Amino acid sequence: MNQDQIRIIIKGFFSFNTEISSMRNHLRDFLIQIKEHNGEDTSDLYLEEREAEIQQAQQRKRDVPGILKPDEVEDEDMR
């Protein structure tokens, strides 16, 4: 990494220290730069977002009556 990249990263850490989502994105960008520099796979850095998207899609399915198969429906009496 060159000096400009390092300077921007450090400024970002101090600028985003009160904004959680901005800090998370900045930190992810930093980790991606490091992993790409080392030739590593960066797909694991997005697992949290992918999991949230999957859960949202499943919830949308549950919200629509009749869209789930009978074996996918959780019965209230069986809990």
mmCIF file of C-alpha atoms in Angstrom:
data_model
loop_
_atom_site.group_PDB
_atom_site.id
_atom_site.type_symbol
_atom_site.label_atom_id
_atom_site.label_comp_id
_atom_site.label_asym_id
_atom_site.label_seq_id
_atom_site.Cartn_x
_atom_site.Cartn_y
_atom_site.Cartn_z
ATOM 1 C CA MET A 1 0.000 0.000 0.000
ATOM 2 C CA ASN A 2 1.253 3.466 -0.767
ATOM 3 C CA GLN A 3 1.367 6.461 1.571
ATOM 4 C CA ASP A 4 -1.749 8.093 0.097
ATOM 5 C CA GLN A 5 -3.841 4.975 0.726
ATOM 6 C CA ILE A 6 -2.563 4.715 4.291
ATOM 7 C CA ARG A 7 -3.249 8.408 4.948
ATOM 8 C CA ILE A 8 -6.836 8.086 3.655
ATOM 9 C CA ILE A 9 -7.421 4.968 5.747
ATOM 10 C CA ILE A 10 -6.185 6.629 8.932
ATOM 11 C CA LYS A 11 -8.224 9.788 8.291
ATOM 12 C CA GLY A 12 -11.280 7.610 7.749
ATOM 13 C CA PHE A 13 -10.777 5.825 11.065
ATOM 14 C CA PHE A 14 -10.814 9.157 12.875
ATOM 15 C CA SER A 15 -13.628 10.641 10.771
ATOM 16 C CA PHE A 16 -16.043 7.715 11.032
ATOM 17 C CA ASN A 17 -15.481 6.829 14.699
ATOM 18 C CA THR A 18 -19.026 7.925 15.665
ATOM 19 C CA GLU A 19 -20.878 6.483 12.647
ATOM 20 C CA ILE A 20 -21.061 2.711 12.951
ATOM 21 C CA SER A 21 -22.215 1.905 9.410
ATOM 22 C CA SER A 22 -19.691 4.267 7.819
ATOM 23 C CA MET A 23 -16.914 2.861 9.998
ATOM 24 C CA ARG A 24 -17.922 -0.700 9.072
ATOM 25 C CA ASN A 25 -17.811 0.141 5.355
ATOM 26 C CA HIS A 26 -14.484 1.952 5.733
ATOM 27 C CA LEU A 27 -12.993 -0.941 7.688
ATOM 28 C CA ARG A 28 -14.266 -3.417 5.092
ATOM 29 C CA ASP A 29 -12.684 -1.363 2.305
ATOM 30 C CA PHE A 30 -9.423 -1.377 4.252
ATOM 31 C CA LEU A 31 -9.558 -5.159 4.734
ATOM 32 C CA ILE A 32 -10.370 -5.676 1.060
ATOM 33 C CA GLN A 33 -7.364 -3.590 0.030
ATOM 34 C CA ILE A 34 -5.096 -5.620 2.302
ATOM 35 C CA LYS A 35 -6.487 -8.970 1.151
ATOM 36 C CA GLU A 36 -6.304 -7.995 -2.523
ATOM 37 C CA HIS A 37 -2.728 -6.831 -2.006
ATOM 38 C CA ASN A 38 -1.902 -10.248 -0.522
ATOM 39 C CA GLY A 39 -3.867 -12.084 -3.222
ATOM 40 C CA GLU A 40 -6.469 -13.457 -0.794
ATOM 41 C CA ASP A 41 -10.182 -14.107 -1.329
ATOM 42 C CA THR A 42 -12.403 -11.232 -0.128
ATOM 43 C CA SER A 43 -15.824 -12.892 -0.395
ATOM 44 C CA ASP A 44 -15.978 -13.697 3.333
ATOM 45 C CA LEU A 45 -16.166 -9.972 4.150
ATOM 46 C CA TYR A 46 -19.747 -9.827 2.871
ATOM 47 C CA LEU A 47 -21.179 -12.830 4.737
ATOM 48 C CA GLU A 48 -23.093 -10.730 7.277
ATOM 49 C CA GLU A 49 -24.932 -8.799 4.557
ATOM 50 C CA ARG A 50 -25.690 -11.960 2.583
ATOM 51 C CA GLU A 51 -27.112 -13.642 5.662
ATOM 52 C CA ALA A 52 -29.322 -10.614 6.379
ATOM 53 C CA GLU A 53 -30.579 -10.613 2.766
ATOM 54 C CA ILE A 54 -31.451 -14.307 3.003
ATOM 55 C CA GLN A 55 -33.317 -13.791 6.272
ATOM 56 C CA GLN A 56 -35.253 -10.864 4.787
ATOM 57 C CA ALA A 57 -36.219 -12.945 1.754
ATOM 58 C CA GLN A 58 -37.389 -15.771 4.005
ATOM 59 C CA GLN A 59 -39.420 -13.334 6.103
ATOM 60 C CA ARG A 60 -41.066 -11.897 2.974
ATOM 61 C CA LYS A 61 -42.041 -15.445 1.998
ATOM 62 C CA ARG A 62 -43.508 -16.088 5.454
ATOM 63 C CA ASP A 63 -45.527 -12.870 5.241
ATOM 64 C CA VAL A 64 -47.376 -14.044 2.107
ATOM 65 C CA PRO A 65 -49.984 -16.694 2.942
ATOM 66 C CA GLY A 66 -49.765 -19.838 0.833
ATOM 67 C CA ILE A 67 -46.332 -19.207 -0.668
ATOM 68 C CA LEU A 68 -44.482 -21.643 1.602
ATOM 69 C CA LYS A 69 -44.693 -25.394 1.191
ATOM 70 C CA PRO A 70 -46.555 -27.151 4.010
ATOM 71 C CA ASP A 71 -43.320 -28.667 5.341
ATOM 72 C CA GLU A 72 -41.717 -25.184 5.502
ATOM 73 C CA VAL A 73 -44.494 -23.695 7.634
ATOM 74 C CA GLU A 74 -43.834 -23.513 11.368
ATOM 75 C CA ASP A 75 -46.942 -24.607 13.226
ATOM 76 C CA GLU A 76 -47.687 -22.491 16.303
ATOM 77 C CA ASP A 77 -49.040 -25.550 18.156
ATOM 78 C CA MET A 78 -45.826 -27.507 17.679
ATOM 79 C CA ARG A 79 -43.591 -24.989 19.475
#
